[in-house]
mmCIF file of C-alpha atoms in Angstrom:
data_model
loop_
_atom_site.group_PDB
_atom_site.id
_atom_site.type_symbol
_atom_site.label_atom_id
_atom_site.label_comp_id
_atom_site.label_asym_id
_atom_site.label_seq_id
_atom_site.Cartn_x
_atom_site.Cartn_y
_atom_site.Cartn_z
ATOM 1 C CA UNK E 1 0.000 0.000 0.000
ATOM 2 C CA UNK E 2 2.851 2.361 0.725
ATOM 3 C CA UNK E 3 3.956 2.229 -2.923
ATOM 4 C CA UNK E 4 0.635 3.464 -4.313
ATOM 5 C CA UNK E 5 0.628 7.025 -5.599
ATOM 6 C CA UNK E 6 -1.295 9.748 -3.815
ATOM 7 C CA UNK E 7 -2.141 10.264 -0.182
ATOM 8 C CA UNK E 8 -3.521 7.988 2.478
ATOM 9 C CA UNK E 9 -4.955 4.600 1.547
ATOM 10 C CA UNK E 10 -7.232 2.082 3.160
ATOM 11 C CA UNK E 11 -8.167 -1.479 2.330
ATOM 12 C CA UNK E 12 -11.696 -2.731 2.925
ATOM 13 C CA UNK E 13 -11.805 -6.528 3.050
ATOM 14 C CA UNK E 14 -15.155 -8.321 2.912
ATOM 15 C CA UNK E 15 -15.770 -11.775 4.315
ATOM 16 C CA UNK E 16 -18.826 -13.001 2.422
ATOM 17 C CA UNK E 17 -19.962 -15.527 5.013
ATOM 18 C CA UNK E 18 -16.965 -17.843 4.719
ATOM 19 C CA UNK E 19 -17.074 -20.839 7.038
ATOM 20 C CA UNK E 20 -13.342 -21.537 6.951
ATOM 21 C CA UNK E 21 -10.572 -19.465 8.591
ATOM 22 C CA UNK E 22 -11.034 -16.492 6.245
ATOM 23 C CA UNK E 23 -12.429 -14.149 8.904
ATOM 24 C CA UNK E 24 -9.649 -15.061 11.327
ATOM 25 C CA UNK E 25 -7.014 -14.307 8.681
ATOM 26 C CA UNK E 26 -8.679 -11.037 7.693
ATOM 27 C CA UNK E 27 -8.894 -9.893 11.299
ATOM 28 C CA UNK E 28 -5.174 -10.574 11.693
ATOM 29 C CA UNK E 29 -4.621 -7.933 8.998
ATOM 30 C CA UNK E 30 -6.453 -5.309 11.062
ATOM 31 C CA UNK E 31 -3.318 -4.614 13.077
ATOM 32 C CA UNK E 32 -2.858 -1.949 10.409
ATOM 33 C CA UNK E 33 -5.386 0.834 11.027
ATOM 34 C CA UNK E 34 -5.694 1.306 7.261
ATOM 35 C CA UNK E 35 -7.408 -2.084 7.002
ATOM 36 C CA UNK E 36 -11.160 -2.413 7.573
ATOM 37 C CA UNK E 37 -12.820 -5.830 7.752
ATOM 38 C CA UNK E 38 -16.511 -6.239 6.970
ATOM 39 C CA UNK E 39 -17.955 -9.644 7.837
ATOM 40 C CA UNK E 40 -21.315 -10.623 6.386
ATOM 41 C CA UNK E 41 -23.440 -13.041 8.428
ATOM 42 C CA UNK E 42 -23.818 -15.442 5.509
ATOM 43 C CA UNK E 43 -22.871 -15.669 1.847
ATOM 44 C CA UNK E 44 -24.948 -12.963 0.171
ATOM 45 C CA UNK E 45 -23.098 -13.233 -3.133
ATOM 46 C CA UNK E 46 -20.386 -11.435 -5.005
ATOM 47 C CA UNK E 47 -22.269 -8.253 -5.892
ATOM 48 C CA UNK E 48 -23.601 -7.847 -2.336
ATOM 49 C CA UNK E 49 -20.058 -8.222 -0.985
ATOM 50 C CA UNK E 50 -18.805 -5.511 -3.350
ATOM 51 C CA UNK E 51 -21.684 -3.266 -2.286
ATOM 52 C CA UNK E 52 -20.789 -3.872 1.376
ATOM 53 C CA UNK E 53 -17.236 -2.768 0.630
ATOM 54 C CA UNK E 54 -18.496 0.430 -1.005
ATOM 55 C CA UNK E 55 -20.588 1.131 2.095
ATOM 56 C CA UNK E 56 -17.381 1.241 4.150
ATOM 57 C CA UNK E 57 -15.087 3.186 1.814
ATOM 58 C CA UNK E 58 -14.066 6.556 3.220
ATOM 59 C CA UNK E 59 -11.630 7.903 0.628
ATOM 60 C CA UNK E 60 -11.886 10.041 -2.497
ATOM 61 C CA UNK E 61 -11.730 6.959 -4.729
ATOM 62 C CA UNK E 62 -12.517 3.268 -4.396
ATOM 63 C CA UNK E 63 -10.752 0.464 -6.216
ATOM 64 C CA UNK E 64 -12.747 -2.762 -6.386
ATOM 65 C CA UNK E 65 -10.716 -5.926 -6.663
ATOM 66 C CA UNK E 66 -11.660 -9.544 -6.045
ATOM 67 C CA UNK E 67 -9.587 -11.611 -3.668
ATOM 68 C CA UNK E 68 -9.024 -14.450 -6.146
ATOM 69 C CA UNK E 69 -5.848 -12.833 -7.522
ATOM 70 C CA UNK E 70 -7.047 -12.871 -11.133
ATOM 71 C CA UNK E 71 -6.584 -9.099 -11.328
ATOM 72 C CA UNK E 72 -3.172 -7.442 -11.352
ATOM 73 C CA UNK E 73 -2.775 -4.858 -8.570
ATOM 74 C CA UNK E 74 -0.005 -3.337 -10.702
ATOM 75 C CA UNK E 75 -2.797 -1.706 -12.739
ATOM 76 C CA UNK E 76 -3.945 0.439 -9.796
ATOM 77 C CA UNK E 77 -1.416 3.272 -10.386
ATOM 78 C CA UNK E 78 -2.706 3.521 -13.985
ATOM 79 C CA UNK E 79 -6.278 3.731 -12.649
ATOM 80 C CA UNK E 80 -5.219 6.529 -10.290
ATOM 81 C CA UNK E 81 -3.515 8.388 -13.145
ATOM 82 C CA UNK E 82 -6.698 8.223 -15.248
ATOM 83 C CA UNK E 83 -8.692 9.478 -12.246
ATOM 84 C CA UNK E 84 -6.314 12.442 -11.977
ATOM 85 C CA UNK E 85 -6.957 13.112 -15.667
ATOM 86 C CA UNK E 86 -10.629 13.592 -14.810
ATOM 87 C CA UNK E 87 -12.230 10.164 -15.203
ATOM 88 C CA UNK E 88 -14.820 9.167 -12.569
ATOM 89 C CA UNK E 89 -14.752 5.499 -13.601
ATOM 90 C CA UNK E 90 -11.709 3.521 -14.719
ATOM 91 C CA UNK E 91 -11.864 -0.227 -15.307
ATOM 92 C CA UNK E 92 -9.715 -3.028 -16.613
ATOM 93 C CA UNK E 93 -10.645 -5.008 -19.710
ATOM 94 C CA UNK E 94 -9.853 -8.703 -19.667
ATOM 95 C CA UNK E 95 -7.575 -9.811 -22.458
ATOM 96 C CA UNK E 96 -7.886 -13.483 -21.693
ATOM 97 C CA UNK E 97 -9.844 -15.574 -19.223
ATOM 98 C CA UNK E 98 -8.454 -18.673 -17.527
ATOM 99 C CA UNK E 99 -11.696 -20.656 -17.681
ATOM 100 C CA UNK E 100 -12.401 -23.570 -20.053
ATOM 101 C CA UNK E 101 -13.332 -22.632 -23.645
ATOM 102 C CA UNK E 102 -17.025 -23.456 -23.209
ATOM 103 C CA UNK E 103 -17.288 -21.144 -20.189
ATOM 104 C CA UNK E 104 -15.440 -18.362 -22.040
ATOM 105 C CA UNK E 105 -17.884 -18.775 -24.925
ATOM 106 C CA UNK E 106 -20.826 -18.610 -22.518
ATOM 107 C CA UNK E 107 -19.489 -15.395 -20.959
ATOM 108 C CA UNK E 108 -18.823 -13.939 -24.389
ATOM 109 C CA UNK E 109 -22.368 -14.598 -25.606
ATOM 110 C CA UNK E 110 -24.062 -13.590 -22.351
ATOM 111 C CA UNK E 111 -22.334 -10.233 -21.926
ATOM 112 C CA UNK E 112 -22.760 -9.266 -25.570
ATOM 113 C CA UNK E 113 -26.458 -10.148 -25.427
ATOM 114 C CA UNK E 114 -26.818 -8.144 -22.213
ATOM 115 C CA UNK E 115 -25.022 -5.164 -23.770
ATOM 116 C CA UNK E 116 -27.328 -5.223 -26.812
ATOM 117 C CA UNK E 117 -30.427 -5.309 -24.601
ATOM 118 C CA UNK E 118 -29.272 -2.602 -22.199
ATOM 119 C CA UNK E 119 -30.132 1.078 -22.491
ATOM 120 C CA UNK E 120 -26.795 1.818 -20.824
ATOM 121 C CA UNK E 121 -23.592 1.403 -22.820
ATOM 122 C CA UNK E 122 -21.892 -1.498 -21.047
ATOM 123 C CA UNK E 123 -18.166 -1.964 -21.585
ATOM 124 C CA UNK E 124 -17.460 -5.398 -23.020
ATOM 125 C CA UNK E 125 -15.024 -7.723 -21.254
ATOM 126 C CA UNK E 126 -14.706 -5.408 -18.249
ATOM 127 C CA UNK E 127 -14.782 -7.076 -14.868
ATOM 128 C CA UNK E 128 -15.401 -5.542 -11.479
ATOM 129 C CA UNK E 129 -11.732 -4.562 -11.127
ATOM 130 C CA UNK E 130 -11.620 -0.814 -11.438
ATOM 131 C CA UNK E 131 -11.680 2.590 -9.798
ATOM 132 C CA UNK E 132 -14.652 4.814 -8.979
ATOM 133 C CA UNK E 133 -14.632 8.379 -7.731
ATOM 134 C CA UNK E 134 -16.334 9.350 -4.482
ATOM 135 C CA UNK E 135 -19.168 10.864 -6.557
ATOM 136 C CA UNK E 136 -19.853 7.528 -8.256
ATOM 137 C CA UNK E 137 -19.547 5.584 -4.985
ATOM 138 C CA UNK E 138 -22.045 7.930 -3.327
ATOM 139 C CA UNK E 139 -24.478 7.609 -6.242
ATOM 140 C CA UNK E 140 -24.282 3.814 -6.155
ATOM 141 C CA UNK E 141 -24.825 3.762 -2.394
ATOM 142 C CA UNK E 142 -28.061 5.735 -2.807
ATOM 143 C CA UNK E 143 -29.593 3.335 -5.327
ATOM 144 C CA UNK E 144 -32.380 1.136 -3.927
ATOM 145 C CA UNK E 145 -31.555 -2.020 -5.929
ATOM 146 C CA UNK E 146 -31.093 -5.055 -3.711
ATOM 147 C CA UNK E 147 -29.939 -7.397 -6.477
ATOM 148 C CA UNK E 148 -27.210 -5.375 -8.093
ATOM 149 C CA UNK E 149 -25.122 -5.712 -11.195
ATOM 150 C CA UNK E 150 -22.379 -3.266 -10.241
ATOM 151 C CA UNK E 151 -20.696 -3.248 -13.651
ATOM 152 C CA UNK E 152 -23.936 -1.988 -15.177
ATOM 153 C CA UNK E 153 -24.639 0.479 -12.370
ATOM 154 C CA UNK E 154 -21.049 1.719 -12.570
ATOM 155 C CA UNK E 155 -21.485 2.361 -16.307
ATOM 156 C CA UNK E 156 -24.781 4.151 -15.656
ATOM 157 C CA UNK E 157 -23.377 6.370 -12.874
ATOM 158 C CA UNK E 158 -20.005 7.111 -14.422
#
């Protein structure tokens, strides 16, 4: 965290109802006061966990990143640079997925069908990994949707 550009940073970690030692390991990281742990009472799903993280972000920007290590944290300084250039939303576009070919094909068809049906211009092949300004975070937090598709809401707000 100390090598990221800009001022102070925080990390919000969400335990989405894990029944293993995840919460114990996350709480061990809270020795650093820049780390906030949010523990959900049960598994509410990926999008709910991301929303819970946004509810606890206190900074000028939020970077969403899954804990499965499929996203490269080395991209974060580029996100911050784009934010400084005036962008409220910055996201990564996947060049290649690690899943089997049939799953990649399913994703490809699903997201392109969704994009064609949507009134909002949805970026293709963009995951949840990205940066949002405080303005976008605040707008998303005010939305009443319980079953969220944050990539779509992020595109709508930003």
